[in-house]
Amino acid sequence: MRACRLILPLLAALAAARAATAAAPARIARTLAALDDLETACQKAEKGGVQALYHRIPLVVERQVLVELGADSKDRDRILDHIYESCVRTKRAILEGAEGRRPPVPAPPDMTRVRLAEGFCREGDALVFPLLVGKCPQAIKPFFAQGELRRCLPALAGATPEAFDGSELARLYNDDPTSRRAGWDRPAGGFVRDGALLCLDHPAVRKAIADATATATAAWPKEGKPLYVSLGADPFYTDYSDLSRARFVAWLKDHHKTIRALNLIWGTEADDFGPALLPTPDQAAASPSRWADFADFNQARLTEHVRWAAANARAAAPGLPLGLAHLRYAFAGSYPLSGVEPAAVAESLDVLEVSGGSVMETDLAFALAAGKRAVVNPVLRPGPFSLIPQQLHGVAAAGLAAWPRGQLTSIEAIREAEALLRDALDARRLAPQCARLAQAPRQIAILYSQASLRLSPQWALRCSESPYTRELAAAWQAARFLDLGVTFITSRDVAASRWAPARLLIVPAAHAEEDAVVRNLIDFVELGGHLVVIAESFVHDERGRDSDHLERLGVEAVETRRPSYASKPRPDLGGALDDLVAVDPPAIQFQPAPGSPLAALKRPLRATGLCQKAKINVIHKVLATCPDGSPGIITSARGKGTFTYLSAPLAPADLAVVLRVVLAQAGIEALVRLVQLDGPPGGIECRSARDGSVILAYAWNTTAEPRRVAFETGPVSAALDLATGRPVPSRGDKAGALLGPLTLGPGEVALLQLTPARPAP
């Protein structure tokens, strides 16, 4: 009967086709027979106690394909052949018992019982990973959790762009000119849309937002509840209205007390506290201290607004966790203009929403979550950063707008739809192991320098990155493939001596920093930490004034050559932010010093961006030299730790070489170490962690090519790939084991469970 229901509409369409009318019905009949054979095989396996969920994926996907397939589909015959071959292959796997190798998939989480706890989702005592879908065929529902992931509440702005017309906020905007933001023509940042930017300092606007929050929650259904409430996305707030200027003046009076004190700090000659003191981006370079005050004020204002909005939401919807996507501009040159201080905003939230488009953004979110908040991707999108890697980087739950994402009219779309269902089952089955790996201590940290972010150069203020965040991204890219995990540590954390468990801390061209942060970084080294500082770091304090911070570490920058930068507008991305382009970066190569650990490289190291000529005033070893013979890379022992200085940023692959040397000399080693058997170095992410009596490890191929890998570790008695359920080949002795080889396809993840060998009695 099922075959008849599927074949009749297809045969009707085929009757109208002009080609292959005789052969096509036979091809369809063969395909439908293969589907029925696979259904029979699945039912037989299930009666025998075997869970056949994975093998049902071709059934549910390809039946949906046949519903959508038209007689005029370009790849119709190829698709029918693909379905037939997939069914035959899957049936063979059932008969060979492949399904029995995987541990069973638990039932989908019951969202009425799921709660957030310590940064992850729990159903009772079990750690779970809810993946919810907004819209899907009935047959697909067993692959997803059922319920509501989030409920959106316009608590920050009072209205969404779509619902703005007809709202009280629209009336205010149209009738009262003082309710409008002024002097900014870039991102609306959710307040509220382009062409209708609202002033948050206007009391009537605040009241309208509070009223809209209460009205929206009162209309919510009484039955059911979401996992959390989302307050908005991608906030960005800069305002030069009269109300904003007045608030800035009040802030200055509170912080500086007198105009004389302000002039001394700013280096200005202002007559009084007046509205003209609020600086525009074009005035940022004239007085960096003035700009630093504006950035602090702008961030404090938006942070206060988020706290106020969160309090309104908690009063209107008590007991529901609150979330916000607030990291879009966390690495942008426009950071000070955005008003968002990520760490401060995170403190008001229970959920940090991420886009899933950036692994680095997710790592920052997980660092800011600090085990107290959950990281959630509410709208899963296609791309290389797929579901399992997101779990391994700390994502606790995810949502999908619809399955399938689009029409299943190509083999590529069919494979993507099947892969998503496999990921959904893997994510559910492997949730505890992925969470354990995400929680594992990451021994490499990168300084997220809030002072360097606030003092972005004037020409980078409308750009998607700054020289500092460009080098921060390069350092992160170098560190992520060193098998130890990498995280971010904020200036605030360093100032409070909260750097554990990091043992290696990288400062990537953080040109400005507070004195307390630099002093504590020196303490970090003297207490046994290992600090890598990359030029041009620590040349200014948090107000942009020249500092002696670098000299305290024994380095004197005698001369600095910097590239010129230009901004490139991006109208294709909506014109929000420009690209930053280095016009004439110096082409420099560092020569490894004879006898140094880098000498084995037998090639120069590629430097990028600026270059310093440095004088080293402490006992040190030269690891590499500049073309003029001056020190390019040095290392120096200090207290119980070491300090390494690079007089120019390096390309990520070469920076990774230097970091490996620092780690080796410090005796810092991963539990499981990746061995790449082909391809260039890097591109395979690996981390490991103890989990009770076993060791967990993963390898993720982030490249676009298949890669062969092996693993080095201590002696093991068993090794299992949890993703496939297959044993991993191993050989070794009392000294250690070599596992593999494994071949990882593009984007593929191997998740290993290793049982350490017991010492002989």
Tab-separated table of N, CA and C in Angstrom, residues 249-380:
chain	number	residue	atom	x	y	z
A	249	VAL	N	27.923	63.836	30.265
A	249	VAL	CA	28.413	64.906	31.144
A	249	VAL	C	28.218	64.515	32.609
A	250	ALA	N	27.063	63.963	32.934
A	250	ALA	CA	26.819	63.528	34.313
A	250	ALA	C	27.802	62.429	34.712
A	251	TRP	N	28.090	61.529	33.782
A	251	TRP	CA	29.047	60.451	34.054
A	251	TRP	C	30.439	61.030	34.302
A	252	LEU	N	30.850	62.009	33.500
A	252	LEU	CA	32.162	62.632	33.679
A	252	LEU	C	32.268	63.329	35.030
A	253	LYS	N	31.227	64.053	35.415
A	253	LYS	CA	31.251	64.737	36.714
A	253	LYS	C	31.396	63.741	37.859
A	254	ASP	N	30.729	62.600	37.726
A	254	ASP	CA	30.795	61.592	38.772
A	254	ASP	C	32.181	60.967	38.845
A	255	HIS	N	32.845	60.823	37.691
A	255	HIS	CA	34.132	60.138	37.677
A	255	HIS	C	35.321	61.079	37.903
A	256	HIS	N	35.231	62.314	37.411
A	256	HIS	CA	36.384	63.216	37.487
A	256	HIS	C	36.192	64.373	38.462
A	257	LYS	N	34.996	64.614	38.872
A	257	LYS	CA	34.663	65.628	39.895
A	257	LYS	C	34.853	67.053	39.396
A	258	THR	N	36.057	67.410	38.913
A	258	THR	CA	36.306	68.790	38.485
A	258	THR	C	36.789	68.811	37.038
A	259	ILE	N	36.564	69.959	36.387
A	259	ILE	CA	37.018	70.089	35.005
A	259	ILE	C	38.542	70.119	34.943
A	260	ARG	N	39.179	70.617	36.016
A	260	ARG	CA	40.649	70.642	36.060
A	260	ARG	C	41.217	69.225	36.055
A	261	ALA	N	40.610	68.348	36.848
A	261	ALA	CA	41.069	66.957	36.879
A	261	ALA	C	40.852	66.299	35.523
A	262	LEU	N	39.708	66.582	34.910
A	262	LEU	CA	39.435	66.000	33.594
A	262	LEU	C	40.466	66.459	32.569
A	263	ASN	N	40.791	67.758	32.550
A	263	ASN	CA	41.763	68.273	31.586
A	263	ASN	C	43.145	67.649	31.783
A	264	LEU	N	43.535	67.424	33.048
A	264	LEU	CA	44.830	66.803	33.321
A	264	LEU	C	44.880	65.383	32.758
A	265	ILE	N	43.783	64.662	32.905
A	265	ILE	CA	43.747	63.274	32.444
A	265	ILE	C	43.607	63.210	30.928
A	266	TRP	N	42.798	64.075	30.365
A	266	TRP	CA	42.558	64.049	28.926
A	266	TRP	C	43.648	64.764	28.122
A	267	GLY	N	44.357	65.685	28.761
A	267	GLY	CA	45.293	66.519	28.021
A	267	GLY	C	44.581	67.550	27.173
A	268	THR	N	43.450	68.060	27.686
A	268	THR	CA	42.641	69.038	26.952
A	268	THR	C	42.564	70.336	27.740
A	269	GLU	N	41.842	71.302	27.178
A	269	GLU	CA	41.672	72.605	27.826
A	269	GLU	C	40.200	73.004	27.824
A	270	ALA	N	39.341	72.094	28.219
A	270	ALA	CA	37.904	72.375	28.258
A	270	ALA	C	37.599	73.398	29.342
A	271	ASP	N	36.641	74.289	29.045
A	271	ASP	CA	36.274	75.325	30.009
A	271	ASP	C	35.321	74.800	31.073
A	272	ASP	N	34.451	73.894	30.679
A	272	ASP	CA	33.474	73.381	31.642
A	272	ASP	C	32.943	72.038	31.140
A	273	PHE	N	32.122	71.408	31.979
A	273	PHE	CA	31.472	70.169	31.582
A	273	PHE	C	30.311	70.515	30.646
A	274	GLY	N	30.519	70.329	29.369
A	274	GLY	CA	29.485	70.675	28.407
A	274	GLY	C	29.218	69.535	27.447
A	275	PRO	N	28.141	69.633	26.682
A	275	PRO	CA	27.748	68.544	25.768
A	275	PRO	C	28.761	68.265	24.675
A	276	ALA	N	29.620	69.248	24.342
A	276	ALA	CA	30.601	69.036	23.276
A	276	ALA	C	31.706	68.071	23.683
A	277	LEU	N	31.746	67.657	24.947
A	277	LEU	CA	32.783	66.738	25.401
A	277	LEU	C	32.590	65.319	24.880
A	278	LEU	N	31.384	64.994	24.446
A	278	LEU	CA	31.133	63.641	23.924
A	278	LEU	C	31.857	63.494	22.587
A	279	PRO	N	32.882	62.607	22.490
A	279	PRO	CA	33.687	62.547	21.265
A	279	PRO	C	33.037	61.699	20.178
A	280	THR	N	33.266	62.080	18.947
A	280	THR	CA	32.852	61.279	17.799
A	280	THR	C	34.013	60.356	17.418
A	281	PRO	N	33.761	59.349	16.603
A	281	PRO	CA	34.868	58.486	16.176
A	281	PRO	C	36.014	59.246	15.512
A	282	ASP	N	35.699	60.302	14.793
A	282	ASP	CA	36.754	61.070	14.124
A	282	ASP	C	37.634	61.822	15.108
A	283	GLN	N	37.204	61.934	16.361
A	283	GLN	CA	37.998	62.625	17.381
A	283	GLN	C	38.745	61.657	18.296
A	284	ALA	N	38.682	60.353	17.997
A	284	ALA	CA	39.257	59.358	18.906
A	284	ALA	C	40.760	59.507	19.055
A	285	ALA	N	41.456	59.830	17.956
A	285	ALA	CA	42.911	59.885	18.008
A	285	ALA	C	43.428	61.136	18.708
A	286	ALA	N	42.637	62.212	18.735
A	286	ALA	CA	43.113	63.472	19.303
A	286	ALA	C	43.402	63.339	20.787
A	287	SER	N	42.557	62.604	21.506
A	287	SER	CA	42.767	62.370	22.935
A	287	SER	C	42.329	60.947	23.251
A	288	PRO	N	43.254	59.983	23.205
A	288	PRO	CA	42.879	58.601	23.520
A	288	PRO	C	42.234	58.461	24.891
A	289	SER	N	42.648	59.281	25.843
A	289	SER	CA	42.062	59.199	27.184
A	289	SER	C	40.596	59.613	27.164
A	290	ARG	N	40.286	60.623	26.382
A	290	ARG	CA	38.888	61.040	26.229
A	290	ARG	C	38.070	59.921	25.585
A	291	TRP	N	38.658	59.285	24.569
A	291	TRP	CA	37.955	58.194	23.896
A	291	TRP	C	37.768	57.006	24.843
A	292	ALA	N	38.778	56.734	25.680
A	292	ALA	CA	38.658	55.641	26.642
A	292	ALA	C	37.497	55.895	27.602
A	293	ASP	N	37.334	57.154	28.015
A	293	ASP	CA	36.198	57.485	28.883
A	293	ASP	C	34.874	57.273	28.153
A	294	PHE	N	34.822	57.677	26.879
A	294	PHE	CA	33.596	57.458	26.126
A	294	PHE	C	33.280	55.970	26.025
A	295	ALA	N	34.299	55.153	25.720
A	295	ALA	CA	34.070	53.709	25.589
A	295	ALA	C	33.567	53.123	26.905
A	296	ASP	N	34.171	53.545	28.028
A	296	ASP	CA	33.710	53.057	29.334
A	296	ASP	C	32.264	53.479	29.590
A	297	PHE	N	31.970	54.721	29.298
A	297	PHE	CA	30.604	55.229	29.486
A	297	PHE	C	29.617	54.479	28.600
A	298	ASN	N	29.973	54.310	27.333
A	298	ASN	CA	29.062	53.665	26.388
A	298	ASN	C	28.763	52.225	26.803
A	299	GLN	N	29.798	51.528	27.277
A	299	GLN	CA	29.600	50.152	27.722
A	299	GLN	C	28.823	50.093	29.032
A	300	ALA	N	29.117	51.008	29.944
A	300	ALA	CA	28.389	51.009	31.219
A	300	ALA	C	26.908	51.283	30.991
A	301	ARG	N	26.604	52.170	30.041
A	301	ARG	CA	25.205	52.498	29.753
A	301	ARG	C	24.452	51.279	29.217
A	302	LEU	N	25.037	50.593	28.233
A	302	LEU	CA	24.328	49.452	27.670
A	302	LEU	C	24.274	48.289	28.664
A	303	THR	N	25.330	48.108	29.454
A	303	THR	CA	25.303	47.060	30.477
A	303	THR	C	24.186	47.316	31.475
A	304	GLU	N	24.033	48.569	31.876
A	304	GLU	CA	22.943	48.916	32.798
A	304	GLU	C	21.592	48.660	32.155
A	305	HIS	N	21.477	48.945	30.865
A	305	HIS	CA	20.202	48.721	30.182
A	305	HIS	C	19.884	47.229	30.108
A	306	VAL	N	20.894	46.404	29.860
A	306	VAL	CA	20.668	44.958	29.823
A	306	VAL	C	20.216	44.468	31.200
A	307	ARG	N	20.863	44.957	32.247
A	307	ARG	CA	20.460	44.551	33.603
A	307	ARG	C	19.021	44.965	33.887
A	308	TRP	N	18.668	46.169	33.476
A	308	TRP	CA	17.307	46.672	33.683
A	308	TRP	C	16.309	45.826	32.896
A	309	ALA	N	16.632	45.521	31.642
A	309	ALA	CA	15.739	44.709	30.819
A	309	ALA	C	15.606	43.300	31.384
A	310	ALA	N	16.729	42.744	31.878
A	310	ALA	CA	16.678	41.404	32.467
A	310	ALA	C	15.817	41.397	33.724
A	311	ALA	N	15.909	42.450	34.524
A	311	ALA	CA	15.077	42.532	35.733
A	311	ALA	C	13.597	42.603	35.359
A	312	ASN	N	13.267	43.365	34.328
A	312	ASN	CA	11.873	43.421	33.858
A	312	ASN	C	11.398	42.044	33.399
A	313	ALA	N	12.253	41.346	32.654
A	313	ALA	CA	11.875	40.028	32.145
A	313	ALA	C	11.705	39.027	33.284
A	314	ARG	N	12.576	39.088	34.278
A	314	ARG	CA	12.458	38.151	35.409
A	314	ARG	C	11.198	38.427	36.211
A	315	ALA	N	10.822	39.694	36.310
A	315	ALA	CA	9.591	40.022	37.022
A	315	ALA	C	8.363	39.560	36.242
A	316	ALA	N	8.421	39.679	34.921
A	316	ALA	CA	7.273	39.302	34.096
A	316	ALA	C	7.194	37.800	33.860
A	317	ALA	N	8.345	37.125	33.847
A	317	ALA	CA	8.370	35.678	33.590
A	317	ALA	C	9.277	35.014	34.616
A	318	PRO	N	8.843	34.984	35.877
A	318	PRO	CA	9.717	34.455	36.933
A	318	PRO	C	10.059	32.987	36.709
A	319	GLY	N	11.310	32.660	37.030
A	319	GLY	CA	11.743	31.272	36.951
A	319	GLY	C	12.307	30.840	35.610
A	320	LEU	N	12.166	31.666	34.577
A	320	LEU	CA	12.683	31.289	33.264
A	320	LEU	C	14.091	31.860	33.056
A	321	PRO	N	15.050	31.046	32.646
A	321	PRO	CA	16.392	31.555	32.351
A	321	PRO	C	16.344	32.565	31.200
A	322	LEU	N	17.281	33.486	31.223
A	322	LEU	CA	17.330	34.552	30.218
A	322	LEU	C	18.600	34.426	29.386
A	323	GLY	N	18.465	34.667	28.080
A	323	GLY	CA	19.604	34.595	27.176
A	323	GLY	C	19.671	35.781	26.244
A	324	LEU	N	20.834	35.941	25.619
A	324	LEU	CA	21.051	37.040	24.685
A	324	LEU	C	22.231	36.675	23.789
A	325	ALA	N	22.124	37.003	22.508
A	325	ALA	CA	23.256	36.873	21.580
A	325	ALA	C	23.969	38.220	21.547
A	326	HIS	N	25.105	38.320	22.234
A	326	HIS	CA	25.730	39.649	22.403
A	326	HIS	C	27.192	39.689	21.975
A	327	LEU	N	27.652	38.679	21.194
A	327	LEU	CA	29.080	38.604	20.886
A	327	LEU	C	29.416	38.938	19.436
A	328	ARG	N	28.449	39.459	18.691
A	328	ARG	CA	28.723	39.715	17.270
A	328	ARG	C	29.895	40.683	17.081
A	329	TYR	N	30.038	41.661	17.957
A	329	TYR	CA	31.079	42.684	17.800
A	329	TYR	C	32.210	42.502	18.808
A	330	ALA	N	32.318	41.297	19.389
A	330	ALA	CA	33.309	41.056	20.438
A	330	ALA	C	34.737	41.114	19.921
A	331	PHE	N	34.931	40.897	18.615
A	331	PHE	CA	36.272	40.954	18.029
A	331	PHE	C	36.373	42.057	16.972
A	332	ALA	N	35.435	42.956	16.958
A	332	ALA	CA	35.379	43.975	15.905
A	332	ALA	C	36.167	45.219	16.293
A	333	GLY	N	36.649	45.933	15.271
A	333	GLY	CA	37.244	47.240	15.529
A	333	GLY	C	36.236	48.206	16.113
A	334	SER	N	34.954	47.958	15.835
A	334	SER	CA	33.876	48.815	16.342
A	334	SER	C	33.475	48.469	17.774
A	335	TYR	N	34.248	47.615	18.443
A	335	TYR	CA	33.937	47.197	19.806
A	335	TYR	C	33.568	48.361	20.728
A	336	PRO	N	34.351	49.452	20.792
A	336	PRO	CA	33.982	50.531	21.728
A	336	PRO	C	32.695	51.251	21.347
A	337	LEU	N	32.382	51.273	20.043
A	337	LEU	CA	31.153	51.925	19.610
A	337	LEU	C	29.928	51.056	19.869
A	338	SER	N	30.117	49.738	19.983
A	338	SER	CA	28.975	48.834	20.147
A	338	SER	C	28.291	48.999	21.488
A	339	GLY	N	29.031	49.457	22.493
A	339	GLY	CA	28.468	49.569	23.833
A	339	GLY	C	28.458	48.263	24.595
A	340	VAL	N	28.855	47.169	23.966
A	340	VAL	CA	28.786	45.845	24.591
A	340	VAL	C	30.129	45.504	25.226
A	341	GLU	N	30.124	45.288	26.527
A	341	GLU	CA	31.272	44.717	27.224
A	341	GLU	C	30.891	43.279	27.531
A	342	PRO	N	31.395	42.325	26.744
A	342	PRO	CA	30.865	40.965	26.810
A	342	PRO	C	30.845	40.343	28.196
A	343	ALA	N	31.906	40.518	28.968
A	343	ALA	CA	31.958	39.892	30.288
A	343	ALA	C	30.925	40.495	31.224
A	344	ALA	N	30.766	41.817	31.185
A	344	ALA	CA	29.800	42.479	32.069
A	344	ALA	C	28.373	42.110	31.699
A	345	VAL	N	28.071	42.063	30.395
A	345	VAL	CA	26.722	41.698	29.960
A	345	VAL	C	26.408	40.257	30.343
A	346	ALA	N	27.402	39.372	30.212
A	346	ALA	CA	27.181	37.953	30.523
A	346	ALA	C	26.722	37.750	31.957
A	347	GLU	N	27.143	38.606	32.853
A	347	GLU	CA	26.789	38.442	34.263
A	347	GLU	C	25.299	38.589	34.519
A	348	SER	N	24.570	39.230	33.613
A	348	SER	CA	23.124	39.408	33.783
A	348	SER	C	22.326	38.261	33.166
A	349	LEU	N	23.002	37.285	32.569
A	349	LEU	CA	22.318	36.274	31.763
A	349	LEU	C	22.492	34.874	32.339
A	350	ASP	N	21.619	33.976	31.896
A	350	ASP	CA	21.732	32.551	32.197
A	350	ASP	C	22.166	31.758	30.974
A	351	VAL	N	21.967	32.339	29.792
A	351	VAL	CA	22.282	31.677	28.525
A	351	VAL	C	23.013	32.667	27.627
A	352	LEU	N	24.129	32.223	27.053
A	352	LEU	CA	24.848	33.022	26.066
A	352	LEU	C	24.584	32.398	24.710
A	353	GLU	N	23.873	33.122	23.850
A	353	GLU	CA	23.536	32.609	22.528
A	353	GLU	C	24.688	32.861	21.560
A	354	VAL	N	24.944	31.878	20.700
A	354	VAL	CA	25.980	32.009	19.679
A	354	VAL	C	25.371	31.701	18.318
A	355	SER	N	26.048	32.152	17.277
A	355	SER	CA	25.542	31.960	15.914
A	355	SER	C	25.938	30.619	15.327
A	356	GLY	N	26.992	30.004	15.863
A	356	GLY	CA	27.487	28.769	15.280
A	356	GLY	C	28.328	28.975	14.042
A	357	GLY	N	28.518	30.223	13.629
A	357	GLY	CA	29.321	30.488	12.440
A	357	GLY	C	30.801	30.610	12.734
A	358	SER	N	31.176	30.701	14.015
A	358	SER	CA	32.569	30.934	14.385
A	358	SER	C	32.928	30.077	15.588
A	359	VAL	N	33.958	29.241	15.430
A	359	VAL	CA	34.443	28.453	16.558
A	359	VAL	C	35.043	29.383	17.615
A	360	MET	N	35.738	30.439	17.167
A	360	MET	CA	36.371	31.365	18.098
A	360	MET	C	35.323	32.079	18.949
A	361	GLU	N	34.218	32.497	18.341
A	361	GLU	CA	33.136	33.127	19.095
A	361	GLU	C	32.587	32.166	20.145
A	362	THR	N	32.424	30.887	19.784
A	362	THR	CA	31.911	29.903	20.729
A	362	THR	C	32.892	29.685	21.871
A	363	ASP	N	34.194	29.664	21.576
A	363	ASP	CA	35.194	29.527	22.638
A	363	ASP	C	35.147	30.713	23.591
A	364	LEU	N	34.956	31.922	23.061
A	364	LEU	CA	34.832	33.089	23.935
A	364	LEU	C	33.582	32.977	24.794
A	365	ALA	N	32.461	32.582	24.184
A	365	ALA	CA	31.222	32.429	24.941
A	365	ALA	C	31.386	31.417	26.068
A	366	PHE	N	32.033	30.287	25.769
A	366	PHE	CA	32.208	29.257	26.796
A	366	PHE	C	33.108	29.760	27.915
A	367	ALA	N	34.124	30.558	27.568
A	367	ALA	CA	34.987	31.136	28.601
A	367	ALA	C	34.195	32.100	29.489
A	368	LEU	N	33.364	32.945	28.875
A	368	LEU	CA	32.570	33.906	29.645
A	368	LEU	C	31.486	33.206	30.456
A	369	ALA	N	31.006	32.059	29.962
A	369	ALA	CA	29.988	31.306	30.700
A	369	ALA	C	30.537	30.798	32.025
A	370	ALA	N	31.818	30.467	32.062
A	370	ALA	CA	32.528	30.130	33.300
A	370	ALA	C	31.861	29.017	34.098
A	371	GLY	N	31.201	28.094	33.410
A	371	GLY	CA	30.555	26.994	34.103
A	371	GLY	C	29.281	27.364	34.828
A	372	LYS	N	28.877	28.632	34.725
A	372	LYS	CA	27.668	29.099	35.417
A	372	LYS	C	26.510	29.319	34.450
A	373	ARG	N	26.820	29.486	33.182
A	373	ARG	CA	25.796	29.789	32.185
A	373	ARG	C	25.916	28.787	31.044
A	374	ALA	N	24.846	28.615	30.322
A	374	ALA	CA	24.846	27.693	29.192
A	374	ALA	C	25.106	28.454	27.900
A	375	VAL	N	25.816	27.820	26.994
A	375	VAL	CA	26.018	28.341	25.643
A	375	VAL	C	25.055	27.593	24.726
A	376	VAL	N	24.233	28.334	23.988
A	376	VAL	CA	23.192	27.731	23.158
A	376	VAL	C	23.269	28.322	21.758
A	377	ASN	N	23.123	27.458	20.750
A	377	ASN	CA	22.996	27.909	19.367
A	377	ASN	C	21.534	27.737	18.966
A	378	PRO	N	20.746	28.807	18.979
A	378	PRO	CA	19.303	28.645	18.749
A	378	PRO	C	18.915	28.376	17.311
A	379	VAL	N	19.797	28.705	16.351
A	379	VAL	CA	19.469	28.498	14.936
A	379	VAL	C	20.664	27.844	14.259
A	380	LEU	N	20.648	26.517	14.218
A	380	LEU	CA	21.733	25.755	13.619
A	380	LEU	C	21.737	25.981	12.111
